[in-house]
């Protein structure tokens, strides 16, 4: 009855760690900015109106990026509720990814003042890292919640979150340069906001990600079970040897009502229920199958199998009812029932 979640919608991506390339890029940018500031950047006077326009434009983009970051943080905090529907989860991350890509295009289109040309590249890299982190995180987290082995995905997700660590560092460098330039030009009233997508950098470590995934996978329970089975027409139950046998009145056709319950804490879909009817004199089973499209946690569904024509005149009939296990279900003892009955 109890198990994990459904099959992944994404295949495993093979990609090298972005850390070396990112570090090299950041070092080059920082070195270039340092040299520029030493030679002619720091304290340089700029046209106040163009500098003010640039600062306000960047401020709007940073605030928009912060909004995406807040949405991403909320998504990560509520993953236990979202992983039941990986399609919806993927769509939510993809929407944030699309917004981040749009912001990246906008920040690339901004023309910075000459004193900010080098530092502005740190802002571009920051926005690119945030977009890339979302793009990679989407398949990684969806694969991770469906996989039995979490270590490999812990490493991948750690790399995704490290992108955000680097992006926060690049933004901090950019902001300090812009604050210095604004102060040098007596524009301290233009406040540039903080921007940190990953305030707790330790949460990007492989160990923390592994622990998070293990807790996440342990938070969900999946399982369906057969409940009460009733006949129409109804009869009485007698004990014959070691078996309980339903004795029904002599009729040509009967119907059987089957109750199926979702005993997990996640919704299930496409739950198949099969009924097989055969007897001692006719061992070729007659089968009917019905599918429950959606079954919420704790919900019970009633299925009616009608038009069944068992053997009559006291011949023992056998009724097998099975509900197919949901993905990763391991406890199957309550997924099937065998019922004996006679007519007449």
Tab-separated table of C-alpha atoms in Angstrom, residues 62-197:
chain	number	residue	atom	x	y	z
A	62	UNK	CA	16.752	43.693	-9.517
A	63	UNK	CA	13.364	44.025	-7.815
A	64	UNK	CA	11.839	41.838	-10.539
A	65	UNK	CA	14.613	39.289	-10.001
A	66	UNK	CA	13.915	39.364	-6.269
A	67	UNK	CA	10.279	38.581	-6.996
A	68	UNK	CA	11.294	35.487	-8.972
A	69	UNK	CA	13.681	34.513	-6.180
A	70	UNK	CA	10.901	34.764	-3.595
A	71	UNK	CA	8.631	32.584	-5.736
A	72	UNK	CA	11.406	30.026	-6.107
A	73	UNK	CA	12.021	30.016	-2.348
A	74	UNK	CA	8.306	29.444	-1.739
A	75	UNK	CA	8.290	26.610	-4.249
A	76	UNK	CA	11.247	24.916	-2.552
A	77	UNK	CA	9.600	25.309	0.847
A	78	UNK	CA	6.381	23.647	-0.370
A	79	UNK	CA	7.891	20.840	-2.453
A	80	UNK	CA	6.328	18.216	-0.180
A	81	UNK	CA	2.906	19.400	-1.390
A	82	UNK	CA	3.941	19.820	-5.034
A	83	UNK	CA	5.763	16.584	-5.827
A	84	UNK	CA	2.512	14.608	-6.069
A	85	UNK	CA	1.956	16.266	-9.454
A	86	UNK	CA	5.328	16.494	-11.181
A	87	UNK	CA	3.723	17.938	-14.307
A	88	UNK	CA	2.402	20.905	-12.367
A	89	UNK	CA	5.687	21.244	-10.487
A	90	UNK	CA	7.636	21.322	-13.751
A	91	UNK	CA	5.275	23.938	-15.183
A	92	UNK	CA	5.721	26.184	-12.147
A	93	UNK	CA	9.524	26.054	-12.382
A	94	UNK	CA	9.402	26.531	-16.140
A	95	UNK	CA	7.366	29.712	-15.678
A	96	UNK	CA	9.994	31.113	-13.307
A	97	UNK	CA	12.684	30.033	-15.767
A	98	UNK	CA	10.933	31.945	-18.549
A	99	UNK	CA	10.725	35.077	-16.407
A	100	UNK	CA	14.411	34.805	-15.515
A	101	UNK	CA	15.348	34.452	-19.189
A	102	UNK	CA	13.331	37.559	-20.037
A	103	UNK	CA	15.110	39.538	-17.306
A	104	UNK	CA	18.474	38.321	-18.577
A	105	UNK	CA	17.649	39.727	-21.997
A	106	UNK	CA	16.639	43.053	-20.463
A	107	UNK	CA	19.775	43.441	-18.357
A	108	UNK	CA	21.943	42.641	-21.384
A	109	UNK	CA	20.192	45.433	-23.278
A	110	UNK	CA	21.017	48.059	-20.620
A	111	UNK	CA	23.824	50.447	-21.596
A	112	UNK	CA	25.772	51.276	-18.408
A	113	UNK	CA	27.751	54.455	-17.679
A	114	UNK	CA	31.416	54.208	-18.597
A	115	UNK	CA	32.452	53.857	-14.969
A	116	UNK	CA	30.097	50.867	-14.591
A	117	UNK	CA	30.847	49.041	-17.833
A	118	UNK	CA	32.999	46.361	-16.193
A	119	UNK	CA	30.926	46.016	-13.020
A	120	UNK	CA	27.760	45.776	-15.099
A	121	UNK	CA	29.060	42.503	-16.507
A	122	UNK	CA	28.899	41.078	-12.992
A	123	UNK	CA	25.179	41.874	-12.988
A	124	UNK	CA	24.753	40.175	-16.366
A	125	UNK	CA	26.571	37.087	-15.086
A	126	UNK	CA	24.397	37.138	-11.949
A	127	UNK	CA	21.170	37.090	-13.968
A	128	UNK	CA	22.542	34.426	-16.295
A	129	UNK	CA	23.460	32.199	-13.364
A	130	UNK	CA	19.972	32.529	-11.897
A	131	UNK	CA	18.347	31.593	-15.187
A	132	UNK	CA	20.690	28.633	-15.657
A	133	UNK	CA	20.077	27.423	-12.086
A	134	UNK	CA	16.311	27.309	-12.679
A	135	UNK	CA	16.739	25.604	-16.043
A	136	UNK	CA	18.864	22.821	-14.543
A	137	UNK	CA	16.935	22.523	-11.275
A	138	UNK	CA	13.672	21.654	-13.034
A	139	UNK	CA	14.644	18.214	-14.424
A	140	UNK	CA	16.922	17.467	-11.479
A	141	UNK	CA	14.259	17.846	-8.794
A	142	UNK	CA	11.615	15.959	-10.807
A	143	UNK	CA	13.990	13.065	-11.407
A	144	UNK	CA	15.101	13.115	-7.775
A	145	UNK	CA	11.630	12.685	-6.271
A	146	UNK	CA	11.029	9.634	-8.473
A	147	UNK	CA	14.410	7.932	-8.049
A	148	UNK	CA	15.342	5.287	-5.519
A	149	UNK	CA	18.980	6.480	-5.410
A	150	UNK	CA	19.179	10.109	-4.302
A	151	UNK	CA	22.962	10.611	-4.100
A	152	UNK	CA	23.485	11.356	-7.780
A	153	UNK	CA	20.634	13.873	-7.768
A	154	UNK	CA	21.871	15.416	-4.529
A	155	UNK	CA	25.092	16.280	-6.350
A	156	UNK	CA	23.243	17.710	-9.350
A	157	UNK	CA	20.883	19.823	-7.255
A	158	UNK	CA	23.817	21.011	-5.161
A	159	UNK	CA	25.458	22.295	-8.339
A	160	UNK	CA	22.224	24.036	-9.314
A	161	UNK	CA	22.023	25.803	-5.964
A	162	UNK	CA	25.721	26.698	-6.081
A	163	UNK	CA	24.893	28.702	-9.213
A	164	UNK	CA	22.716	30.836	-6.946
A	165	UNK	CA	25.555	31.188	-4.432
A	166	UNK	CA	27.803	32.547	-7.190
A	167	UNK	CA	25.022	34.792	-8.490
A	168	UNK	CA	24.548	36.344	-5.054
A	169	UNK	CA	28.295	36.998	-4.821
A	170	UNK	CA	28.355	38.627	-8.255
A	171	UNK	CA	25.422	40.829	-7.349
A	172	UNK	CA	27.083	41.939	-4.114
A	173	UNK	CA	30.174	42.981	-6.078
A	174	UNK	CA	28.039	44.887	-8.603
A	175	UNK	CA	26.050	46.691	-5.932
A	176	UNK	CA	29.116	47.856	-4.027
A	177	UNK	CA	30.564	49.357	-7.217
A	178	UNK	CA	27.306	51.108	-8.051
A	179	UNK	CA	26.907	52.407	-4.485
A	180	UNK	CA	30.442	53.870	-4.629
A	181	UNK	CA	29.708	55.583	-7.947
A	182	UNK	CA	26.408	57.000	-6.697
A	183	UNK	CA	28.136	58.342	-3.574
A	184	UNK	CA	30.898	59.924	-5.652
A	185	UNK	CA	28.235	61.742	-7.662
A	186	UNK	CA	26.139	62.781	-4.645
A	187	UNK	CA	23.238	60.470	-5.553
A	188	UNK	CA	23.036	58.574	-2.263
A	189	UNK	CA	19.239	58.918	-2.253
A	190	UNK	CA	19.072	56.265	-5.011
A	191	UNK	CA	18.985	53.068	-2.957
A	192	UNK	CA	19.870	49.857	-4.756
A	193	UNK	CA	18.130	46.858	-3.133
A	194	UNK	CA	19.781	43.777	-1.715
A	195	UNK	CA	19.375	40.641	-3.792
A	196	UNK	CA	20.093	37.177	-2.403
A	197	UNK	CA	18.336	34.128	-3.827
